[in-house]
Short mmCIF file of C-alpha atoms and ligand atoms in Angstrom, two decimals:
data_model
loop_
_atom_site.label_atom_id
_atom_site.label_comp_id
_atom_site.label_asym_id
_atom_site.label_seq_id
_atom_site.Cartn_x
_atom_site.Cartn_y
_atom_site.Cartn_z
CA MET A 5 7.48 -98.29 -128.85
CA ALA A 6 8.72 -98.15 -132.43
CA GLU A 7 12.47 -98.45 -132.81
CA LYS A 8 14.18 -95.12 -133.52
CA PHE A 9 16.24 -94.63 -136.62
CA LYS A 10 19.88 -93.59 -136.65
CA ALA A 11 22.02 -92.19 -139.44
CA PRO A 12 23.57 -95.15 -141.34
CA ARG A 13 26.89 -96.47 -140.07
CA GLY A 14 29.80 -94.26 -141.09
CA THR A 15 27.57 -91.26 -141.82
CA PHE A 16 26.68 -88.28 -139.64
CA ASP A 17 24.41 -85.28 -139.46
CA VAL A 18 25.86 -81.79 -139.61
CA LEU A 19 23.97 -79.81 -136.97
CA PRO A 20 23.40 -76.06 -137.24
CA GLU A 21 26.10 -75.32 -134.67
CA GLN A 22 28.60 -77.40 -136.67
CA GLU A 23 27.76 -75.77 -139.95
CA PRO A 24 29.53 -72.38 -139.69
CA VAL A 25 33.02 -73.85 -139.65
CA ARG A 26 32.19 -76.03 -142.66
CA SER A 27 30.77 -73.07 -144.60
CA TRP A 28 33.86 -71.13 -143.70
CA ILE A 29 36.06 -73.88 -145.19
CA HIS A 30 33.99 -74.02 -148.37
CA ASP A 31 33.96 -70.22 -148.66
CA ALA A 32 37.73 -69.90 -148.26
CA ALA A 33 38.26 -72.54 -150.95
CA ARG A 34 35.70 -70.96 -153.27
CA ARG A 35 37.36 -67.55 -152.96
CA ALA A 36 40.87 -68.88 -153.52
CA LEU A 37 39.87 -71.06 -156.48
CA ARG A 38 37.84 -68.34 -158.19
CA ALA A 39 40.71 -65.90 -157.74
CA ALA A 40 42.99 -68.43 -159.45
CA GLY A 41 40.67 -68.86 -162.43
CA TYR A 42 39.01 -72.16 -161.52
CA GLY A 43 35.40 -72.52 -162.71
CA ARG A 44 32.90 -74.48 -160.68
CA ILE A 45 31.51 -77.67 -162.15
CA GLU A 46 28.83 -79.93 -160.70
CA THR A 47 28.66 -83.54 -161.76
CA PRO A 48 26.11 -86.17 -160.69
CA VAL A 49 26.50 -87.93 -157.37
CA PHE A 50 26.36 -91.27 -159.19
CA GLU A 51 27.96 -92.42 -162.42
CA ASP A 52 28.22 -95.57 -164.51
CA THR A 53 30.18 -98.08 -162.45
CA ASP A 54 32.58 -98.65 -165.36
CA LEU A 55 33.77 -95.04 -165.19
CA PHE A 56 35.26 -95.64 -161.75
CA ALA A 57 36.40 -99.18 -162.51
CA ARG A 58 38.38 -97.84 -165.47
CA GLY A 59 39.20 -94.40 -164.06
CA VAL A 60 40.18 -95.15 -160.47
CA GLY A 61 41.72 -98.54 -161.32
CA GLU A 62 40.58 -102.16 -160.93
CA SER A 63 43.32 -103.03 -158.44
CA THR A 64 42.61 -100.20 -155.99
CA ASP A 65 40.93 -100.71 -152.64
CA ILE A 66 38.33 -98.19 -153.72
CA VAL A 67 37.16 -100.25 -156.68
CA GLN A 68 37.68 -103.65 -155.10
CA LYS A 69 36.02 -103.03 -151.76
CA GLN A 70 34.68 -99.55 -151.22
CA MET A 71 32.18 -98.65 -153.89
CA PHE A 72 28.50 -98.24 -153.15
CA THR A 73 27.24 -99.89 -156.32
CA PHE A 74 23.63 -100.54 -157.18
CA GLU A 75 21.53 -101.56 -160.12
CA ASP A 76 18.87 -99.15 -161.28
CA GLN A 77 15.42 -100.18 -162.47
CA GLY A 78 16.76 -100.51 -166.00
CA GLY A 79 19.44 -103.00 -164.98
CA ARG A 80 22.34 -100.51 -165.33
CA SER A 81 25.12 -100.66 -162.79
CA LEU A 82 25.62 -97.30 -161.09
CA THR A 83 28.00 -96.24 -158.31
CA LEU A 84 27.90 -93.39 -155.80
CA ARG A 85 31.00 -91.36 -156.64
CA PRO A 86 34.00 -92.32 -154.47
CA GLU A 87 36.06 -89.39 -155.80
CA ALA A 88 35.73 -86.51 -158.25
CA THR A 89 38.53 -86.80 -160.79
CA ALA A 90 37.04 -89.51 -163.00
CA SER A 91 33.69 -87.69 -163.16
CA ILE A 92 35.32 -84.37 -164.04
CA CYS A 93 37.41 -85.98 -166.78
CA ARG A 94 34.26 -87.64 -168.09
CA ALA A 95 32.55 -84.23 -168.18
CA TYR A 96 35.61 -82.62 -169.82
CA LEU A 97 35.37 -85.12 -172.66
CA GLU A 98 31.58 -85.22 -172.86
CA HIS A 99 31.41 -81.45 -173.29
CA GLY A 100 34.33 -81.19 -175.71
CA MET A 101 36.36 -79.06 -173.33
CA GLN A 102 39.55 -80.07 -175.13
CA THR A 103 38.62 -77.37 -177.67
CA ARG A 104 38.73 -74.65 -174.98
CA ALA A 105 41.90 -72.81 -173.99
CA GLN A 106 44.05 -75.30 -172.05
CA PRO A 107 44.39 -76.06 -169.26
CA VAL A 108 40.73 -76.08 -168.29
CA LYS A 109 40.63 -75.35 -164.57
CA LEU A 110 37.65 -76.77 -162.72
CA TRP A 111 36.62 -77.23 -159.12
CA THR A 112 33.73 -78.71 -157.21
CA ASP A 113 32.71 -79.67 -153.70
CA GLY A 114 30.17 -82.04 -152.23
CA PRO A 115 29.61 -85.51 -150.80
CA PHE A 116 31.63 -88.61 -151.76
CA PHE A 117 31.07 -92.20 -150.74
CA ARG A 118 33.42 -95.04 -149.81
CA HIS A 119 32.53 -98.17 -147.92
CA GLU A 120 35.40 -97.88 -145.41
CA ARG A 121 35.68 -99.07 -141.84
CA PRO A 122 34.30 -96.08 -139.95
CA GLN A 123 36.44 -94.39 -137.30
CA ALA A 124 37.20 -90.84 -136.19
CA GLY A 125 37.86 -88.89 -139.40
CA ARG A 126 36.94 -91.77 -141.68
CA TYR A 127 33.39 -91.93 -142.92
CA ARG A 128 31.32 -93.62 -145.58
CA GLN A 129 29.92 -90.31 -146.72
CA PHE A 130 32.45 -87.50 -146.55
CA THR A 131 32.88 -84.07 -148.11
CA GLN A 132 35.66 -83.01 -150.44
CA ILE A 133 36.67 -79.81 -152.16
CA ASP A 134 38.20 -80.83 -155.43
CA ALA A 135 40.25 -78.94 -158.03
CA GLU A 136 41.46 -80.18 -161.41
CA ALA A 137 43.52 -78.49 -164.15
CA ILE A 138 43.20 -80.49 -167.37
CA GLY A 139 45.25 -80.01 -170.53
CA SER A 140 48.76 -78.93 -169.58
CA ASP A 141 51.86 -80.84 -168.54
CA SER A 142 53.66 -77.73 -167.30
CA PRO A 143 55.24 -78.02 -163.84
CA LEU A 144 53.69 -74.60 -163.26
CA VAL A 145 50.31 -76.33 -163.00
CA ASP A 146 51.52 -78.76 -160.32
CA ALA A 147 53.10 -75.91 -158.38
CA GLU A 148 50.12 -73.59 -158.74
CA MET A 149 47.79 -76.28 -157.44
CA ILE A 150 49.96 -77.26 -154.49
CA VAL A 151 50.40 -73.60 -153.52
CA LEU A 152 46.63 -73.08 -153.75
CA ALA A 153 45.84 -76.02 -151.47
CA ASN A 154 48.58 -74.91 -149.09
CA ASP A 155 47.24 -71.35 -149.00
CA ILE A 156 43.66 -72.43 -148.38
CA LEU A 157 44.81 -74.49 -145.39
CA ALA A 158 46.97 -71.60 -144.18
CA GLU A 159 44.17 -69.07 -144.50
CA LEU A 160 41.93 -71.33 -142.47
CA GLY A 161 44.60 -71.47 -139.80
CA VAL A 162 45.06 -75.25 -139.82
CA GLU A 163 48.18 -75.85 -137.74
CA ASP A 164 50.84 -78.57 -137.78
CA VAL A 165 50.39 -79.23 -141.47
CA ARG A 166 53.00 -81.33 -143.24
CA LEU A 167 53.28 -81.50 -147.03
CA ARG A 168 54.75 -84.69 -148.44
CA LEU A 169 55.86 -84.67 -152.04
CA GLY A 170 56.91 -87.38 -154.44
CA SER A 171 56.92 -88.36 -158.08
CA LEU A 172 55.69 -91.59 -159.62
CA GLY A 173 57.14 -91.00 -163.08
CA THR A 174 55.37 -91.97 -166.28
CA PRO A 175 53.53 -95.28 -166.75
CA ALA A 176 56.52 -96.86 -168.55
CA THR A 177 59.04 -95.99 -165.83
CA ARG A 178 56.59 -97.03 -163.19
CA SER A 179 55.84 -100.37 -164.74
CA ALA A 180 59.56 -101.15 -165.14
CA TYR A 181 60.08 -100.10 -161.55
CA LEU A 182 57.13 -102.19 -160.37
CA ASP A 183 58.66 -105.24 -162.05
CA GLU A 184 61.94 -104.52 -160.31
CA LEU A 185 60.13 -104.09 -156.99
CA ARG A 186 58.17 -107.33 -157.46
CA SER A 187 61.38 -109.26 -158.08
CA TYR A 188 62.93 -107.63 -155.05
CA LEU A 189 59.92 -108.51 -152.87
CA ARG A 190 59.93 -112.09 -154.14
CA SER A 191 63.63 -112.38 -153.34
CA ARG A 192 62.75 -111.65 -149.69
CA GLU A 193 59.28 -113.16 -149.66
CA ASN A 194 59.68 -115.09 -146.40
CA GLU A 195 60.29 -111.87 -144.44
CA LEU A 196 57.02 -110.21 -145.57
CA SER A 197 53.60 -110.17 -143.91
CA ASP A 198 51.00 -112.52 -145.45
CA ASP A 199 49.01 -109.54 -146.64
CA VAL A 200 51.91 -107.92 -148.49
CA ARG A 201 53.04 -111.26 -149.91
CA GLY A 202 49.53 -111.85 -151.24
CA ARG A 203 49.61 -108.53 -153.09
CA ILE A 204 53.05 -108.64 -154.68
CA ASP A 205 51.47 -109.05 -158.10
CA ALA A 206 48.48 -106.77 -157.70
CA ASN A 207 49.96 -103.83 -155.83
CA PRO A 208 53.56 -104.15 -154.65
CA LEU A 209 53.78 -100.42 -153.76
CA ARG A 210 51.45 -101.04 -150.88
CA ALA A 211 54.32 -102.82 -149.14
CA PHE A 212 55.75 -99.38 -148.32
CA ASP A 213 52.66 -98.66 -146.21
CA ALA A 214 52.93 -101.82 -144.10
CA ASP A 215 53.23 -101.70 -140.31
CA HIS A 216 54.57 -105.26 -140.11
CA GLU A 217 58.10 -105.11 -138.73
CA GLY A 218 59.69 -107.65 -141.06
CA THR A 219 58.12 -105.97 -144.07
CA ARG A 220 59.31 -102.56 -142.94
CA LYS A 221 62.87 -103.81 -142.72
CA VAL A 222 62.65 -105.20 -146.25
CA MET A 223 61.19 -101.92 -147.49
CA ASP A 224 63.93 -99.81 -145.87
CA GLU A 225 66.33 -101.41 -148.31
CA ALA A 226 63.99 -101.51 -151.30
CA PRO A 227 64.72 -99.57 -154.49
CA THR A 228 62.54 -96.43 -154.76
CA LEU A 229 60.78 -95.04 -157.76
CA LEU A 230 62.37 -91.61 -157.32
CA GLU A 231 65.75 -93.22 -158.00
CA ARG A 232 64.42 -94.68 -161.24
CA LEU A 233 62.74 -91.65 -162.82
CA ASP A 234 63.74 -91.08 -166.43
CA GLU A 235 65.34 -87.79 -167.37
CA ALA A 236 62.15 -86.00 -168.48
CA ASP A 237 60.28 -87.00 -165.31
CA ALA A 238 63.21 -86.11 -163.08
CA ASP A 239 63.49 -82.69 -164.76
CA HIS A 240 59.76 -82.13 -164.38
CA PHE A 241 59.94 -83.01 -160.72
CA ASP A 242 62.99 -80.77 -160.17
CA GLU A 243 61.11 -77.88 -161.72
CA VAL A 244 58.04 -78.46 -159.51
CA ARG A 245 60.29 -78.48 -156.45
CA HIS A 246 62.08 -75.35 -157.59
CA LEU A 247 58.75 -73.53 -158.07
CA LEU A 248 57.52 -74.63 -154.64
CA ASP A 249 60.75 -73.35 -153.09
CA GLN A 250 60.31 -70.05 -154.91
CA ASN A 251 56.83 -69.73 -153.46
CA GLY A 252 58.10 -70.36 -149.97
CA LEU A 253 56.49 -73.75 -149.42
CA ASN A 254 57.98 -76.26 -147.02
CA TYR A 255 57.67 -79.89 -148.00
CA GLU A 256 59.22 -83.22 -147.23
CA LEU A 257 60.43 -85.35 -150.06
CA ASP A 258 58.82 -88.78 -149.74
CA PRO A 259 60.22 -91.31 -152.21
CA THR A 260 57.65 -93.89 -151.11
CA LEU A 261 54.53 -91.77 -151.25
CA VAL A 262 51.75 -94.04 -152.42
CA ARG A 263 48.27 -92.84 -153.02
CA GLY A 264 45.20 -95.04 -153.03
CA LEU A 265 44.29 -94.32 -156.62
CA ASP A 266 45.88 -95.86 -159.68
CA TYR A 267 45.80 -92.98 -162.10
CA TYR A 268 48.63 -90.84 -160.76
CA THR A 269 51.74 -90.12 -162.84
CA ARG A 270 54.66 -87.84 -162.02
CA THR A 271 53.94 -85.45 -159.11
CA VAL A 272 51.99 -86.73 -156.08
CA PHE A 273 51.48 -84.94 -152.79
CA GLU A 274 49.67 -85.21 -149.54
CA PHE A 275 48.85 -82.71 -146.80
CA GLU A 276 48.73 -84.13 -143.30
CA CYS A 277 47.70 -82.57 -140.03
CA LYS A 278 49.70 -84.20 -137.26
CA ARG A 279 47.05 -83.38 -134.67
CA LEU A 280 44.53 -85.71 -136.23
CA GLY A 281 45.98 -89.07 -135.22
CA ALA A 282 45.50 -92.08 -137.47
CA GLN A 283 43.41 -90.36 -140.15
CA SER A 284 45.77 -87.45 -140.61
CA GLY A 285 45.43 -86.89 -144.37
CA ILE A 286 43.59 -83.63 -144.95
CA GLY A 287 44.17 -83.43 -148.67
CA GLY A 288 46.15 -84.81 -151.52
CA GLY A 289 46.47 -85.18 -155.21
CA GLY A 290 48.84 -85.24 -158.11
CA ARG A 291 49.26 -85.44 -161.81
CA TYR A 292 47.33 -87.98 -163.90
CA ASP A 293 48.64 -87.64 -167.43
CA ALA A 294 47.12 -90.87 -168.76
CA LEU A 295 43.61 -90.80 -167.31
CA VAL A 296 41.77 -88.74 -169.92
CA GLU A 297 43.10 -91.01 -172.66
CA GLN A 298 42.18 -94.07 -170.61
CA LEU A 299 38.62 -92.74 -170.53
CA GLY A 300 38.51 -92.62 -174.33
CA GLY A 301 39.82 -89.10 -174.96
CA PRO A 302 42.95 -87.77 -176.65
CA ALA A 303 46.25 -87.84 -174.74
CA THR A 304 45.71 -85.04 -172.21
CA PRO A 305 47.95 -84.30 -169.23
CA ALA A 306 46.23 -83.13 -166.06
CA CYS A 307 46.69 -82.50 -162.37
CA GLY A 308 44.33 -82.24 -159.40
CA TRP A 309 43.73 -82.45 -155.68
CA ALA A 310 41.04 -83.01 -153.11
CA LEU A 311 40.80 -81.52 -149.64
CA GLY A 312 38.84 -83.38 -146.95
CA VAL A 313 36.38 -80.92 -145.41
CA ASP A 314 35.39 -83.16 -142.47
CA ARG A 315 38.99 -83.65 -141.39
CA ILE A 316 39.87 -79.98 -141.83
CA ALA A 317 36.89 -79.14 -139.60
CA LEU A 318 38.19 -81.65 -137.03
CA ALA A 319 41.67 -80.11 -137.24
CA LEU A 320 40.27 -76.62 -136.71
CA GLU A 321 38.38 -77.81 -133.65
CA GLN A 322 41.73 -78.88 -132.23
CA THR A 323 43.49 -75.63 -133.11
CA GLU A 324 43.93 -73.12 -130.30
CA GLY A 325 42.04 -69.98 -131.32
CA GLY A 326 40.87 -71.76 -134.43
CA LYS A 327 37.30 -71.88 -133.20
CA LEU A 328 35.06 -69.59 -135.09
CA GLU A 329 34.15 -66.63 -132.93
CA ARG A 330 32.05 -65.06 -135.61
CA ARG A 331 29.16 -63.05 -134.36
CA ASP A 332 26.78 -61.78 -136.95
CA GLY A 333 23.64 -59.67 -137.25
CA VAL A 334 21.09 -58.25 -134.87
CA PHE A 335 18.73 -59.87 -132.37
CA VAL A 336 15.81 -57.61 -131.60
CA VAL A 337 14.77 -57.70 -127.94
CA ALA A 338 11.26 -56.40 -127.22
CA GLU A 339 8.61 -56.38 -124.50
CA ALA A 340 5.40 -58.26 -125.29
CA ASP A 341 3.58 -55.15 -126.50
CA GLU A 342 6.49 -54.26 -128.82
CA ARG A 343 6.57 -57.62 -130.64
CA GLN A 344 4.73 -56.44 -133.73
CA ARG A 345 7.13 -53.54 -134.08
CA ALA A 346 10.00 -55.99 -133.58
CA LEU A 347 8.87 -58.24 -136.42
CA ALA A 348 8.38 -55.25 -138.72
CA LEU A 349 11.90 -54.09 -137.89
CA VAL A 350 13.41 -57.56 -138.40
CA THR A 351 11.65 -57.84 -141.75
CA ARG A 352 13.03 -54.47 -142.83
CA LEU A 353 16.54 -55.45 -141.77
CA ARG A 354 16.35 -58.81 -143.52
CA ARG A 355 15.16 -57.12 -146.70
CA ALA A 356 18.19 -54.85 -146.44
CA GLY A 357 20.39 -57.97 -146.30
CA VAL A 358 21.12 -57.83 -142.56
CA THR A 359 21.00 -61.02 -140.52
CA ALA A 360 18.22 -60.33 -138.04
CA ASP A 361 16.15 -62.38 -135.62
CA LEU A 362 13.68 -61.98 -132.77
CA ASP A 363 12.16 -63.98 -129.94
CA LEU A 364 9.42 -66.33 -131.06
CA SER A 365 8.73 -67.98 -127.70
CA ASP A 366 7.35 -65.29 -125.38
CA ARG A 367 10.54 -65.01 -123.37
CA ALA A 368 11.00 -62.27 -120.80
CA THR A 369 13.51 -59.58 -121.79
CA LYS A 370 16.28 -61.29 -119.83
CA GLY A 371 15.61 -64.59 -121.64
CA GLN A 372 15.70 -62.75 -124.95
CA MET A 373 19.14 -61.33 -124.16
CA LYS A 374 20.33 -64.87 -123.46
CA GLN A 375 18.82 -66.00 -126.72
CA ALA A 376 20.63 -63.17 -128.56
CA ASP A 377 23.87 -64.55 -127.16
CA ARG A 378 22.99 -68.17 -127.93
CA VAL A 379 22.19 -67.51 -131.58
CA GLY A 380 25.51 -65.70 -131.99
CA ALA A 381 24.12 -62.24 -132.71
CA ARG A 382 26.72 -59.50 -133.02
CA TYR A 383 24.28 -56.95 -131.61
CA ALA A 384 21.14 -56.93 -129.52
CA LEU A 385 18.70 -54.14 -130.31
CA ILE A 386 16.60 -53.49 -127.25
CA LEU A 387 13.34 -51.79 -128.16
CA GLY A 388 11.94 -49.60 -125.39
CA LYS A 389 9.21 -47.02 -125.21
CA GLY A 390 10.26 -44.33 -127.66
CA LYS A 391 13.92 -45.38 -127.75
CA ALA A 392 16.18 -48.19 -128.90
CA THR A 393 19.48 -49.36 -127.43
CA LEU A 394 22.08 -51.15 -129.53
CA ARG A 395 24.27 -53.45 -127.47
CA ASP A 396 27.53 -54.87 -128.84
CA MET A 397 27.39 -58.49 -127.67
CA THR A 398 31.16 -58.89 -127.61
CA SER A 399 32.26 -55.72 -125.82
CA GLY A 400 29.03 -55.00 -123.90
CA ASP A 401 29.08 -51.37 -125.13
CA GLU A 402 25.65 -49.80 -125.53
CA ARG A 403 24.42 -46.77 -127.41
CA GLN A 404 21.08 -45.18 -128.23
CA VAL A 405 20.10 -45.47 -131.88
CA ASP A 406 17.28 -44.54 -134.19
CA PRO A 407 15.56 -47.91 -134.97
CA ALA A 408 15.03 -46.75 -138.56
CA ARG A 409 18.80 -46.46 -139.01
CA VAL A 410 19.99 -49.75 -137.48
CA ALA A 411 21.28 -51.13 -140.79
CA GLU A 412 23.53 -48.09 -141.21
CA GLU A 413 24.57 -48.08 -137.54
CA ILE A 414 25.93 -51.61 -137.71
CA ALA A 415 27.36 -51.37 -141.22
CA ASP A 416 30.79 -50.24 -139.97
P1 AMP B 530 41.68 -89.05 -151.73
O1 AMP B 530 40.51 -88.77 -152.63
O2 AMP B 530 41.71 -90.46 -151.22
O3 AMP B 530 42.96 -88.57 -152.30
O4 AMP B 530 41.45 -88.20 -150.42
C1 AMP B 530 41.59 -86.80 -150.35
C2 AMP B 530 41.18 -86.34 -148.97
O5 AMP B 530 39.80 -86.64 -148.75
C3 AMP B 530 41.90 -87.06 -147.84
O6 AMP B 530 43.11 -86.43 -147.55
C4 AMP B 530 40.91 -86.95 -146.71
O7 AMP B 530 41.05 -85.71 -146.06
C5 AMP B 530 39.57 -86.99 -147.41
N1 AMP B 530 38.99 -88.35 -147.30
C6 AMP B 530 39.20 -89.40 -148.11
N2 AMP B 530 38.48 -90.46 -147.71
C7 AMP B 530 37.79 -90.08 -146.61
C8 AMP B 530 36.86 -90.72 -145.72
N3 AMP B 530 36.49 -91.98 -145.89
N4 AMP B 530 36.38 -89.98 -144.68
C9 AMP B 530 36.74 -88.69 -144.49
N5 AMP B 530 37.59 -88.05 -145.30
C10 AMP B 530 38.11 -88.71 -146.35
#
């Protein structure tokens, strides 16, 4: 027998029964972002490799190890997008959006690709909802965006969410701080793990993430970037915090918050769901005031975030009462000699915009009622000789209705 195929390692199929919760997440985000003036943008799923190398940063894990890069037939190096920000900044510049009223607020959602070690909640193809506000350095932007992400998660009912907040300062402060941190790490080199020691030059901040006991002890006493912010950055950060307080957000200050992308400046934040175990990050982002310029544009401050749809769906599965009990539409139940009438009725309902379905497998009436339940119909409409009964599938209540008026009957 021929060998059967499986979805590639680290990828998965979304089956029809798993789809409603995902649509619900996308819909909640779409509504909230539209209401806040974000316009949807769609960018290609692949881009020139250099865009990510320059945009995400040469020293990041993403660029060094995780990109799905391929050569096209013309010998160009292309990469499946590992994140959205670089692409959106590229589009902002390509379409001259710096001439529009600033900031330009954009959002997108779709698949992203990173060659990571697969595990629960960590995939090689995953789905993000992404929002970016490009062209303003106001702390209002940072606060607005964090509140938006927070409110989307709250509306979805994700529980046990923790918001961690930090600031990385501007590139100058950060580079001075990184030098200080490198010297500090070198001064205690023999206490560090091999891995951290090997990356002192490339990425000393990563030492804060280490599990290695000796390294952790060294890092407990390490200088933090928050303590080194210059006055303008510290004021900016204070204002962001003040605005978050005003909007009733709870957050934890994390002076060692490190994100896996190089482009962040000033505010950074991460949303975690404690129920998710090791892969607990359900969203994150921050300000990236230097990126647009790095990609060849004028100096343009910006801020953005990404929410991880797959992990939010996992979190909702683990939330009591968070399961979607959303019944919708009508399932028409009919005896064999009423099938033609049933299809005509279903067609009429569908044309009127009502979700409607019928048995297509010659089931007995009892089997059709089961099917109505299985497909998640809100109502069953049982067609009998000369009458029709509308049954509420949740409460079990039944009433006689005129089949011609079903759409109106269920509208309320
Ligand atoms: P990042 O783009 O790394 O800031 O990630 C933003 C969010 O996307 C994270 O908080 C995760 O929820 C999600 N995410 C990132 N990488 C993966 C992955 N490999 N698998 C599933 N979700 C991911």
